[in-house]
C-alpha positions as a Python dict, from the first residue, in 0.01 Angstrom:
ca = {
    (1, 'M'): (0, 0, 0),
    (2, 'E'): (224, -226, 207),
    (3, 'S'): (13, -149, 514),
    (4, 'L'): (-288, -298, 331),
    (5, 'Q'): (-112, -620, 238),
    (6, 'L'): (-251, -923, 420),
    (7, 'D'): (-73, -1247, 488),
    (8, 'L'): (-228, -1548, 311),
    (9, 'A'): (-191, -1772, 617),
    (10, 'I'): (-381, -1523, 835),
    (11, 'T'): (-649, -1477, 571),
    (12, 'K'): (-694, -1853, 547),
    (13, 'A'): (-708, -1881, 925),
    (14, 'V'): (-975, -1613, 972),
    (15, 'T'): (-1196, -1771, 702),
    (16, 'N'): (-1132, -2123, 832),
    (17, 'D'): (-943, -2204, 510),
    (18, 'F'): (-1230, -2069, 298),
    (19, 'S'): (-1471, -2321, 445),
    (20, 'P'): (-1820, -2363, 297),
    (21, 'E'): (-1967, -2260, 635),
    (22, 'N'): (-1807, -1915, 591),
    (23, 'K'): (-1912, -1869, 230),
    (24, 'L'): (-2134, -1564, 182),
    (25, 'G'): (-2190, -1607, -189),
    (26, 'T'): (-2051, -1590, -538),
    (27, 'C'): (-1989, -1286, -753),
    (28, 'G'): (-1831, -1211, -1091),
    (29, 'F'): (-1499, -1197, -908),
    (30, 'G'): (-1520, -1541, -751),
    (31, 'E'): (-1639, -1640, -405),
    (32, 'V'): (-1693, -1426, -97),
    (33, 'F'): (-1623, -1554, 256),
    (34, 'Q'): (-1671, -1405, 597),
    (35, 'G'): (-1400, -1399, 859),
    (36, 'R'): (-1301, -1234, 1183),
    (37, 'L'): (-962, -1069, 1227),
    (38, 'P'): (-765, -1116, 1552),
    (39, 'N'): (-890, -773, 1667),
    (40, 'E'): (-1249, -910, 1632),
    (41, 'Q'): (-1321, -699, 1321),
    (42, 'Q'): (-1554, -893, 1093),
    (43, 'I'): (-1452, -891, 725),
    (44, 'A'): (-1571, -1018, 388),
    (45, 'V'): (-1299, -1173, 171),
    (46, 'K'): (-1341, -1183, -206),
    (47, 'R'): (-1135, -1466, -353),
    (48, 'L'): (-1054, -1436, -723),
    (49, 'S'): (-1128, -1762, -898),
    (50, 'Q'): (-880, -1886, -1155),
    (51, 'S'): (-1155, -1873, -1419),
    (52, 'S'): (-1273, -1526, -1317),
    (53, 'R'): (-1347, -1258, -1575),
    (54, 'Q'): (-1149, -1019, -1359),
    (55, 'G'): (-781, -1019, -1444),
    (56, 'D'): (-468, -873, -1295),
    (57, 'E'): (-540, -518, -1414),
    (58, 'E'): (-888, -508, -1261),
    (59, 'F'): (-754, -650, -934),
    (60, 'K'): (-480, -386, -913),
    (61, 'N'): (-726, -119, -1015),
    (62, 'E'): (-963, -211, -734),
    (63, 'V'): (-686, -215, -473),
    (64, 'L'): (-543, 119, -585),
    (65, 'L'): (-874, 301, -619),
    (66, 'V'): (-1060, 164, -317),
    (67, 'A'): (-770, 201, -75),
    (68, 'K'): (-779, 583, -85),
    (69, 'P'): (-1143, 702, -73),
    (70, 'Q'): (-1311, 712, 266),
    (71, 'H'): (-1685, 777, 268),
    (72, 'R'): (-1970, 628, 469),
    (73, 'N'): (-2138, 507, 150),
    (74, 'L'): (-1836, 323, 11),
    (75, 'V'): (-1735, -23, 130),
    (76, 'R'): (-1405, 8, 313),
    (77, 'L'): (-1110, -200, 195),
    (78, 'F'): (-911, -349, 483),
    (79, 'G'): (-648, -512, 270),
    (80, 'F'): (-547, -742, -10),
    (81, 'C'): (-341, -1054, -57),
    (82, 'L'): (-147, -1144, -367),
    (83, 'E'): (50, -1462, -300),
    (84, 'G'): (111, -1734, -557),
    (85, 'D'): (-213, -1794, -744),
    (86, 'E'): (-424, -1633, -469),
    (87, 'K'): (-576, -1288, -521),
    (88, 'L'): (-787, -1175, -226),
    (89, 'L'): (-959, -853, -124),
    (90, 'A'): (-1070, -803, 238),
    (91, 'Y'): (-1354, -556, 293),
    (92, 'E'): (-1561, -441, 585),
    (93, 'F'): (-1837, -690, 649),
    (94, 'V'): (-2179, -547, 558),
    (95, 'T'): (-2460, -731, 737),
    (96, 'N'): (-2736, -727, 476),
    (97, 'K'): (-2702, -851, 124),
    (98, 'S'): (-2700, -645, -193),
    (99, 'L'): (-2975, -408, -300),
    (100, 'D'): (-3080, -643, -581),
    (101, 'Y'): (-3149, -915, -323),
    (102, 'F'): (-3410, -687, -168),
    (103, 'L'): (-3550, -548, -493),
    (104, 'F'): (-3598, -880, -670),
    (105, 'D'): (-3715, -1096, -379),
    (106, 'P'): (-4096, -1070, -352),
    (107, 'E'): (-4088, -1099, 29),
    (108, 'K'): (-3787, -873, 92),
    (109, 'R'): (-3915, -607, -150),
    (110, 'G'): (-4187, -523, 102),
    (111, 'Q'): (-3921, -395, 344),
    (112, 'L'): (-3829, -121, 96),
    (113, 'D'): (-4100, 139, 149),
    (114, 'W'): (-4070, 469, -41),
    (115, 'P'): (-3898, 670, 236),
    (116, 'L'): (-3636, 394, 268),
    (117, 'R'): (-3590, 376, -110),
    (118, 'Y'): (-3539, 753, -116),
    (119, 'K'): (-3279, 728, 163),
    (120, 'I'): (-3092, 453, -25),
    (121, 'V'): (-3092, 639, -357),
    (122, 'F'): (-2992, 968, -190),
    (123, 'R'): (-2698, 806, -10),
    (124, 'I'): (-2583, 625, -323),
    (125, 'A'): (-2585, 966, -494),
    (126, 'Q'): (-2382, 1110, -204),
    (127, 'G'): (-2124, 833, -247),
    (128, 'M'): (-2105, 891, -621),
    (129, 'L'): (-2075, 1268, -573),
    (130, 'Y'): (-1788, 1206, -333),
    (131, 'L'): (-1613, 984, -588),
    (132, 'H'): (-1664, 1227, -877),
    (133, 'E'): (-1605, 1562, -710),
    (134, 'D'): (-1506, 1556, -342),
    (135, 'S'): (-1245, 1279, -324),
    (136, 'R'): (-878, 1366, -365),
    (137, 'L'): (-882, 1112, -648),
    (138, 'Q'): (-1174, 1169, -881),
    (139, 'I'): (-1303, 821, -960),
    (140, 'I'): (-1557, 711, -1219),
    (141, 'H'): (-1712, 381, -1102),
    (142, 'R'): (-1838, 254, -1444),
    (143, 'D'): (-2021, -50, -1301),
    (144, 'L'): (-2287, 92, -1069),
    (145, 'K'): (-2575, -154, -1041),
    (146, 'C'): (-2795, -298, -768),
    (147, 'S'): (-2568, -598, -710),
    (148, 'N'): (-2278, -358, -639),
    (149, 'I'): (-2467, -183, -359),
    (150, 'L'): (-2461, -355, -20),
    (151, 'L'): (-2696, -258, 263),
    (152, 'D'): (-2577, -243, 623),
    (153, 'N'): (-2785, -331, 930),
    (154, 'E'): (-2955, 12, 915),
    (155, 'M'): (-3018, -23, 540),
    (156, 'N'): (-2750, 233, 452),
    (157, 'P'): (-2602, 165, 108),
    (158, 'K'): (-2234, 85, 56),
    (159, 'I'): (-2095, 101, -299),
    (160, 'L'): (-1845, -170, -392),
    (161, 'D'): (-1672, -337, -687),
    (162, 'F'): (-1428, -88, -834),
    (163, 'G'): (-1266, -331, -1078),
    (164, 'M'): (-1400, -135, -1378),
    (165, 'A'): (-1344, 211, -1226),
    (166, 'K'): (-1102, 465, -1363),
    (167, 'L'): (-948, 789, -1252),
    (168, 'N'): (-1093, 1105, -1401),
    (169, 'L'): (-783, 1281, -1527),
    (170, 'G'): (-962, 1582, -1668),
}
């Protein structure tokens, strides 16, 4: 886990001190910002707000459960920062927004023809199958919804938000 720990100063630097220009949006967790690591890797940083519904347990849960699984349909965790009052999660940057953005926007919905919808659903199912049966840690997500599915530049789904997940212990 120490290899995943990020320095707060570096995280602030790559997001330009969480500037509004780098803000991608808001979620139940807090705010999400984009940044670029020194190696040019683009990341999305979720910053826990002080008034967030997600507490310490959910934060730890997400770090512990997302750090291990590696699957093309899961958002990859690059690291976390827990310094002072700051709780941050750094993920791979996924170019398109969430699935709900496409489903509930009248203009964007037109991009989701039936073959593409099938591909998205099939790959979400592959990611869930991996979590439930093929991963070394069997994980039950418990919060799968359209807003927790991001779409990359090729419209491949990436499952995220493991704050409510739990290990399947039998």
